[in-house]
Every structure is written in structure tokens, then in C-alpha cells.
Amino acid sequence: MRYDHITDAIGDTPLVRIDPEVHGLRHIDLYAKLEMLNPFGSVKDRAAWRMAQPHLEEARRRGRTVVELSSGNTAKALAVIAGMHGLPFRSVTNRMKVPEIKDLLLLLGAEIEELPGQAECLDPTATEDPLTRIHRMLTEDDDAYLHTDQYYNPANAEAHSGGTGPEIIKDLGGVAPDFFVACVGTAGSSTGAARALRAHDPAVSVIGLVAQKGDFVPGIRNIDEVHEVGLFDPRTYDALEAVSADEAIDGMLTLVRRCGILGGPTGGAAYHGALRYLRQRDAEQAGGGDGRRRTAVFIVCDRVESYMSYVRTRRPELLRRPPRPNSPASVTPRELAEVHVIGVEEARAWIATERPVVVDLRGAFAFAALHIEGSINIVDELFEELLHGGLPFGRSQPVLLVCPVGEQSVTYAALLARMGHRDVRSLAGGVIAWRDADAPMVRD
Amino acid sequence: MSEPLYLAPRLESRPAALLDSPAFLHPLVAALGSPLNLLLPDQIADNVRAFREVYARHRLTGRICYAHKANRSSALVRRLAATGPGTGIDVASLGELQHALAGGLTPDRIVATGPKDPDFLWLAARTGVTVAVDSPGELTALAALVERFRLPRVPILPRLSEFASTGTRVLTRRSRFGTPATEADALLDLVEKHRDAVEFTGVSYHLDTMAPTEKAAALDGCLRVLDESRRRGLRPRAVDIGGGFGTDYLADGAQWERYTTELTRALLGRRAPLTWEGHGYGLRGENGTLRGALGVYPGHRPVAGPRYLDELLAQTAPSLGRPLATLLLENLYDLHTEPGRALTDQCGITLARVLEVRVTAAGERLVRLAANARDIGLEDHGLLVDPVLVPAGATAREPGGDSPVGVYLLGNLCLESDLISRRLVFLPREPRAGDLLAFANTAGYFMDFTADHALHQPVARKVAVYRDGDAGPWHWCLDEEYWPHLTAGDDE
């Protein structure tokens, strides 16, 4: 495979069979269309290229900015395409909830504008929402922007009626699948692919998956939000079903752990939703169908790597790490009770006579502002990291630990004592007690 | 009628028990008229306690302030005064300042905010309350007053706005108030110039948004300004944050989700209308596509009030990189909060008597109440929540009267626009003349914020309601007759 441009690698993605041992369907063959293997990482590469490509030359001549209301994959693809063609790209959104995608977009050179959050005090006289305002900005100075308009642009669906759909038919040996399952975001892939599949065989069942209300699955709208999409037509779907974030992660786990398909939560939602729907069809088939095997295709729309924080907030246990030595969490109440805690007056006298190392565990910003004279700053996170490796000072070197209220310092003092340190003390009440006792602090 | 779409209010034990006492409520309305506002002063003390627990979890100290403008009640102010030195009040007018002082709040617990006229500024300076200075001009005016009348130094907490964001550009809604954070240097110059007149105690921000990211950026910006002030030798003690902690008004998230979905379907013409004349609350259907944005208060908001504060404090500061609570603590700052309506959560109920039920030719049921949309400001704030039916005694059963109905609630003004709700409100049965409808949780902004004497209709009277312990009989007195010795124990 040799290409002149990376954009030539968009499309022609593999159709991979899911092992029946994994999905357990007896009369249906299930295939994953791996849109995650598009060069910029998602199903949106097709639409982005199809929407932008015809206008790039003119946009460059006129110095236009590519603009899209996107929170993720479309923005990613457009940012790459715009960058390759020397155009600035701006994404306007209030839905960007995945921090990795935000960082990646900035890395790609995109400008991101986040719409403000909902007002606490509603203004009933406000006549327009932020999105309407953005649309007005785009139309008022039409010449400055190339607005790809994914939610209304027919080219979005055409990318799939001309690409994704026909590719599936070709890979299935010239037949359309009996079931086609896709998540609904812009409705581009489901609408476009459904059009091509039905043109080939009107009997194809199309299942659209939406996010459960009040739940967030990246790239999918919920049952109300889909109505805000110009490309969405409820008649496209034989069934519209909701998938929760939890189910999406379950589906994703099966794909990544058992199928070797490193897809993200949206692909997981498609797999989970597909299986839930197909199990019933499979059971009907078992109870007196015509004996013919059926085929089903679902879309894995992007890759797992960008969703680690999504997983971390929803299922932290999946990212478990082995326990590390000398962790503050392992300190026992008994060890805490044995710590040598001293008050401000005693601490001042001890500092004056024994000159202990005073370790301030607060953040660098706070330390720089005000601290006990002669103390050194080892931020708590860093100190914890250091202790995993052992004591950062000699066993008999006197140490006074200081934190904001004397809570962390007690814990770390207990830990140091357990590690064999002979003279560690903790400042009772912390820096706040120090300040309240009018003991001197410096900013140097 | 299709399935009723209820939006049942969230009721904690105290207001729930009160609504379960029709024999107490009916005579009260008979004596004092409809509408009638009930206030539960002991509830505000409970709410303060819930916020204090969040402070304790983060080891933070500082003042929890009630935004007076949420309600004109004296009982709430006086009950708050009895909760101890850790609570305070935000006043936004001369009248509110006088009311707070008269209600027992000492100047060290009062913050004057908002646009200030000279009278307001003078009394604030004279009594020594903290002034959340809105602009350099106001600071100059305040300093001039202090010098002219030889007053002691006035504590100030300048209000900042328009904080810079990092990474992505956050298009925060513009505010008419505060000094842009980029102009903080000039503001501090002014503070130093007027050192003898004003005492710089910290800075404040107040954002009208529910987005924690915007607030994290603001707090981060405040910490940077405070650091600069310390570099100049000033001694700031606190950051004051306000706006948008929110309240959870509905009992059941599933009801809210179902309702909003059905509203969307109704606007697209896929089901019978759910609103008067197809009102869309900001949404409209255009050729099968939904346009606009749903402009209503998110009625079901599980992360609201104390929990919202908890999550906000756990946010990482965008430029300083540590959790906000940790940064406040490490930098030795107090946190003052203005939880707004969240402090009045469950503190009030508005009662209205049913005057008439009418059925139009088209089959719509119209229920006219002895109250109007200014007395019960749900529509003004886009709050979608059902009233609770408090039946009038054991009335004889009327035919067809015991199954759920959808009704429109009309006010008592001679105005087409006077609908207490533009929604079709579902009730467990058709109300009858003499029944009461109780609007729950109205103490924060829905009770008297817009009430007036239009068309010579009386404004609702207010009574404070309290009981001994959790099960004793209910007592009441006029709001202005309430003093905390009637109920308050040790709160803080």
C-alpha cells in the first residue's frame, strides 16, 4: 500500500468478525467495521475530508478559518486537514468533556472556544442561546470562515453512502447485512450507510443507539438531543435504543480484552447495544426461524487511548495498580498516635537549638508566598513519590514536618518513623497555627 | 388523558410534615388570605450545617453568607443571626443592610455587594461592614467618604471578573459587575494609595454560571491577585466566591428525564401539547428538527448546594495545578461562600387557594388561583415543578373527580400573560374550589422577588412556622414577629 497523501488512507477500513465464543449468538454472524483504523483515528475522518476537501483551495486563497461545532473526532480530523493545507482551525463547543481530546486538539494547533455554562439565574428576556449566536457570527462574516456544519451538511452522510456502506457490502461478498448498528452523534454514519445498504437490500434493519439521558457517552447524543441534528430522521431507524455509560465501558472491555479491538467507549456502546438487540433476534431464530444465518455489522468509531480519564472517573478499579511500599495510606492509627507532635512554641525553641530540617509539604505557590524561615519545600505529591524509594535524609538528621493544618505532616511523620527515622516531629496545627500564633514567616 | 407526567417536588422531612398537616394550613389561609408564604426558619440553620460539613471535610474556615435578595423574610435573617459567627449575609441595598443590622447580624458578618448608591455606601462605611468593591471608581468614592467623615478603615473585598483561561478559550458570559482581573494591578495601586481608608481583606468573584471549570479558573485568578497583593505587603485573609451552587428541586430524576423528552416530542408535533399555546421554553420545532435551547432551570440537579461546593473545591486549579481546597488551605486563606438559593433550600412554601375550575370548549381544564405569577415566580426562573394538592377537609366526592388530570394554572390578574405555569400541570385529581395548592421550596427567589400590588391585589402575607422537636405541634407567627429565642438551640 503506497499513498501520496495521508488523506488517501481514509476509508477502506477492515471488517472483522467477532468470535462467536465472545458474543454467544448462535444464528447471527457479527462483524465490527473498524473505523478506528482511519488515519486520524475515527469514523469522522471520512466526513471531515468529504466536507472540507472541495473547499480547501478557495479557503486557502481567501485566508479562511475552518470552523466546526465539534467536541471531538470531527474537530480532530478537521484540525489535521486544515493544518496540512495551511488553514487555521477553530472548534466551538460546550460538550468537550474528555480532557485528552482537548489537549490533543491544542497539540494539533486548533483553537478551542468553550461556550459558557448554563446561567444559574435564568434571564427570561434572553432571546438566543450561545449556539444561535455562533451561527449568526458565521453568517455575518461568511467570507472569513469555512463552516463545515457537520450536523446539517449532506456531505457528512454522503461520505458514508459512498464509502462505508458499499465497503460493507463488498466485504460481505456482495450482500448487505441483515442488521446494521450505529451510534447516533451527527447521524452521518448511520444515515449514510443505511441509505447505501437499503439501496442494495431494502430489508436491512437499522438500529440507532443513543446515550441514556443524564449519562455521557462520548460522541453520542441522547434521545432528545438527536432531534437537534439536521441530518437526523427518525424514519431511518427500525429501532432507537439507549445505552448507558456503564454499558459502553462494559462493551469496550469486551472489545479490548477479548477481541483485540482497541476501540473506545463509543465502539463499546455499539457492541453492547448491538448484542442486546441481536440476542432477541437470535432467540426468535432459535424458536422456529427459517434456518438461514443472519449477519450483523456494528461500527467501532474510534480508539481507546483518548478515554483513560473517562474510564478513571467512572471505573477507577479498572486501572488498578499494585500497592506501593511506604504509602501514607498504609499508616495505622497506632502509628499515628505515636508520632511526636509539637506545638508552635516548642517548635520554635527546637529549631533554634537543634536546627532540624524543616520540610514544608505545601504547594510551591503557597510556599513561595510565605513560609517558616530556613524551611525547604517538598510538595506532598513529590514527598510521597520520594518515600516509595526510601528515606530522603539520614536516620538521625532531625526533621520537622509542616503542612497546612498538621494532618498530612502527622501521617508522613508516622511513615518516616516506621521507615526507621529516629527524630521526626510534626507541627501541631500546621502553618495555620504558626500564623495564628504570630510566629514569623518570610517571603524570600 | 394520556399518562400523567408528574414533576414531584423534592421535600425534606420538615416541609413534608408541614404539607401533611391540612388541619393546620387551611385555617391559616382562611385567617391570613391567599396567597400565603410560609417560612421554616429552622431549616436555614440545618442548611448552614450541611455547608459547614463540607468546610470541615476540606479543613477550611471562613464565612457562609446568605444572599439577602433571595427573600425579604425577617425570620430567615434573624434565625441566621442566631447560627453563630461563622455565618454572614450579603446585602445589595440600603434597605437590606438596615434589615440585616436590625435582625441581629453584627457588621463583621455583613458584606455589601452589588451596585451601591451613596446612602448605601455611607451606612456601610459608618457601620464598618465589609464592602465588596465593584470598581476602582467605587473604591475611590468609599475612600473619600471615610476621609470626609473621619471613619475607621473599612474592610474591602474587591470583586474581580473576566478571568483568563488557559489552554482552551472559555467564552464566559460577560458581567456588568466587578473589575477585570487583567486590571488588578491598577486596583491594587489604588488600594495602596488609600491604605488609611480601606483595609484590603481579600478578593471576591461572583459568576452566574453552573460550570465548575469557569469557577475554578476564577478562583485560580483570585489566588494570583492575592499573591501579588502579598508581594506588595498587603495582608489578605480570604477569597469570597459566589453564584450558581444550585438547588435540586425535583424528587425523581426519571420524572424529569421523561418529562423533558415528552416536551421535546410535543414541540415536534409527535404528541399532544404540554404547554399553553405550544410555548417551547426556548425550543421550537422546524421541519422536524429541534432549534433553540431549552431555557429552563435544570430541575433535577443531584450535584447542588453543599455537594456542588465539595466538587468545586476538589477541582484542580487550571494554572496552579493543585486542588482548589488545598491551595486555599496552603495559602492560609479563609473561604467565604455565597451559596445563594442553596441556603434557602426547603425553607419556604407558598400556598394558594383554588377559586374556580373551568373546562374550555377544547377540553382544557383551567384552574384559577387566588395568587398570580408575581407571587409565585416559577415561570420567571424557568422552574418546572408541580404544586402539592392540600385538600379542603372531607368534601363530598364529585363525579369523575378522583383520577389524574392535566390542568393549566391561571393567576388572578386581568392579564392574558398571567399564568402561574405555562405548562400543563398534572395533579392526582381535579382540584376543587377551596382546596389549596402548595408550591414547595419557594423561599429562594420564587416567593417575593417579583411580588407587587398590581391591580390592587394584596401581596402575600408571611408567617414563620416552627415546631418543638421533630414531632411536636406546629406553631406560627407573623414573619416580623419571629425571633430566634422561639426555636433556636445551639447551632454551630
XYZ file of N, CA and C in Angstrom, chain A residues 252-331:
240
model
N -16.800 -1.952 25.737
C -15.430 -1.611 25.375
C -14.448 -2.612 25.960
N -14.704 -3.035 27.209
C -13.813 -4.006 27.845
C -13.788 -5.317 27.064
N -14.962 -5.752 26.617
C -15.008 -6.986 25.837
C -14.200 -6.814 24.548
N -14.392 -5.680 23.884
C -13.663 -5.459 22.632
C -12.150 -5.445 22.859
N -11.712 -4.693 23.883
C -10.263 -4.566 24.037
C -9.627 -5.814 24.655
N -10.341 -6.473 25.571
C -9.702 -7.594 26.263
C -9.895 -8.932 25.559
N -11.037 -9.074 24.882
C -11.293 -10.401 24.323
C -11.216 -10.449 22.806
N -11.362 -9.295 22.157
C -11.367 -9.313 20.689
C -10.128 -8.691 20.081
N -9.283 -8.067 20.918
C -8.106 -7.408 20.362
C -8.439 -6.172 19.567
N -9.626 -5.647 19.782
C -10.025 -4.433 19.073
C -9.948 -3.280 20.062
N -8.946 -2.404 19.888
C -8.715 -1.360 20.874
C -9.594 -0.140 20.581
N -10.886 -0.360 20.692
C -11.852 0.702 20.422
C -12.215 1.455 21.690
N -12.776 2.645 21.521
C -13.167 3.494 22.645
C -14.572 3.177 23.145
N -15.060 3.962 24.102
C -16.374 3.688 24.698
C -17.541 3.770 23.702
N -17.398 4.566 22.665
C -18.491 4.655 21.695
C -18.624 3.336 20.936
N -17.477 2.758 20.549
C -17.497 1.433 19.924
C -18.044 0.399 20.906
N -17.673 0.577 22.188
C -18.184 -0.321 23.223
C -19.691 -0.222 23.336
N -20.212 1.007 23.227
C -21.661 1.210 23.274
C -22.318 0.514 22.082
N -21.680 0.623 20.915
C -22.240 -0.004 19.712
C -22.262 -1.523 19.879
N -21.172 -2.080 20.415
C -21.115 -3.520 20.605
C -22.171 -3.965 21.608
N -22.234 -3.251 22.737
C -23.191 -3.635 23.772
C -24.627 -3.531 23.260
N -24.932 -2.403 22.610
C -26.290 -2.184 22.090
C -26.638 -3.196 21.017
N -25.656 -3.510 20.153
C -25.882 -4.477 19.083
C -26.229 -5.841 19.683
N -25.424 -6.247 20.665
C -25.614 -7.567 21.239
C -26.961 -7.686 21.953
N -27.314 -6.625 22.680
C -28.581 -6.625 23.407
C -29.745 -6.791 22.426
N -29.644 -6.095 21.284
C -30.709 -6.158 20.288
C -30.703 -7.527 19.582
N -29.502 -7.991 19.265
C -29.389 -9.212 18.463
C -29.724 -10.473 19.250
N -29.513 -10.438 20.542
C -29.831 -11.622 21.352
C -31.291 -12.018 21.188
N -32.150 -11.033 21.157
C -33.581 -11.309 20.984
C -33.866 -11.903 19.616
N -33.231 -11.286 18.590
C -33.434 -11.810 17.227
C -32.919 -13.238 17.148
N -31.803 -13.472 17.820
C -31.179 -14.795 17.817
C -32.121 -15.814 18.465
N -32.754 -15.389 19.572
C -33.676 -16.288 20.275
C -34.889 -16.587 19.400
N -35.399 -15.567 18.694
C -36.533 -15.784 17.795
C -36.173 -16.796 16.718
N -34.943 -16.642 16.223
C -34.443 -17.514 15.173
C -34.401 -18.971 15.670
N -33.947 -19.117 16.935
C -33.841 -20.455 17.508
C -35.215 -21.076 17.671
N -36.194 -20.255 18.022
C -37.536 -20.778 18.242
C -38.340 -20.829 16.961
N -37.816 -21.329 15.891
C -38.616 -21.550 14.690
C -38.406 -20.530 13.592
N -37.176 -20.152 13.338
C -36.891 -19.278 12.196
C -36.760 -20.093 10.933
N -36.243 -19.426 9.881
C -36.135 -20.152 8.608
C -34.818 -20.906 8.478
N -33.993 -20.854 9.535
C -32.744 -21.603 9.495
C -31.617 -20.873 8.795
N -31.904 -19.757 8.121
C -30.859 -19.021 7.409
C -30.011 -18.228 8.407
N -28.697 -18.258 8.246
C -27.832 -17.460 9.123
C -27.980 -15.994 8.772
N -27.945 -15.159 9.788
C -28.033 -13.714 9.567
C -26.659 -13.085 9.810
N -26.468 -11.886 9.250
C -25.234 -11.146 9.538
C -25.584 -9.781 10.116
N -24.706 -9.323 10.968
C -24.891 -8.002 11.577
C -23.560 -7.270 11.594
N -23.616 -5.950 11.393
C -22.405 -5.125 11.392
C -22.604 -3.963 12.353
N -21.603 -3.735 13.193
C -21.636 -2.505 14.011
C -20.348 -1.734 13.790
N -20.383 -0.459 14.158
C -19.242 0.424 13.889
C -18.435 0.687 15.159
N -17.119 0.476 15.050
C -16.224 0.873 16.139
C -15.641 2.204 15.713
N -16.111 3.270 16.336
C -15.861 4.565 15.705
C -14.523 5.194 16.048
N -13.946 4.880 17.205
C -12.600 5.425 17.455
C -11.821 4.566 18.452
N -10.650 5.064 18.864
C -9.688 4.254 19.639
C -9.764 4.536 21.138
N -9.316 3.583 21.893
C -9.454 3.642 23.351
C -8.522 4.650 24.026
N -7.367 4.941 23.413
C -6.316 5.665 24.141
C -6.764 7.018 24.697
N -7.681 7.675 23.982
C -8.069 9.027 24.416
C -9.020 9.031 25.592
N -9.429 7.876 26.070
C -10.511 7.868 27.052
C -10.103 7.363 28.424
N -8.817 7.466 28.715
C -8.357 6.964 30.008
C -8.988 7.736 31.169
N -9.103 9.052 31.033
C -9.681 9.815 32.151
C -11.175 9.512 32.284
N -11.807 9.226 31.160
C -13.219 8.828 31.178
C -13.384 7.546 31.998
N -12.494 6.597 31.755
C -12.540 5.334 32.495
C -12.163 5.572 33.962
N -11.153 6.421 34.167
C -10.661 6.644 35.526
C -11.752 7.235 36.417
N -12.560 8.161 35.872
C -13.601 8.742 36.719
C -14.765 7.786 36.929
N -15.082 6.975 35.912
C -16.257 6.111 36.047
C -15.956 4.742 36.635
N -14.797 4.188 36.314
C -14.452 2.847 36.804
C -12.983 2.797 37.248
N -12.652 3.536 38.289
C -11.235 3.606 38.679
C -10.629 2.228 38.925
N -11.469 1.283 39.346
C -10.913 -0.037 39.684
C -10.314 -0.746 38.463
N -10.724 -0.311 37.267
C -10.170 -0.949 36.070
C -8.705 -0.587 35.859
N -8.285 0.544 36.428
C -6.901 0.979 36.238
C -6.088 0.689 37.491
N -6.422 -0.409 38.143
C -5.775 -0.720 39.421
C -4.262 -0.837 39.250
N -3.605 -0.414 40.317
C -2.157 -0.532 40.319
C -1.760 -1.349 41.539
N -0.631 -2.030 41.483
C -0.207 -2.785 42.668
C 0.099 -1.814 43.798
N -0.131 -2.220 45.067
C 0.183 -1.319 46.180
C 1.678 -1.030 46.201
N 2.028 0.208 46.532
C 3.443 0.574 46.537
C 3.939 0.632 47.976
N 5.240 0.408 48.177
C 5.768 0.420 49.549
C 5.740 1.831 50.133
N 5.681 1.920 51.450
C 5.763 3.183 52.180
C 4.722 4.196 51.735
N 3.503 3.731 51.593
C 2.455 4.646 51.160
C 1.755 5.242 52.373
N 1.419 6.540 52.334
C 0.774 7.165 53.502
C -0.564 6.508 53.840
N -1.191 5.888 52.852
C -2.479 5.244 53.111
C -2.328 4.040 54.048
N -1.101 3.531 54.171
C -0.912 2.312 54.959
C -0.628 2.607 56.437
N -0.600 3.889 56.814
C -0.289 4.243 58.204
C -1.444 3.843 59.115
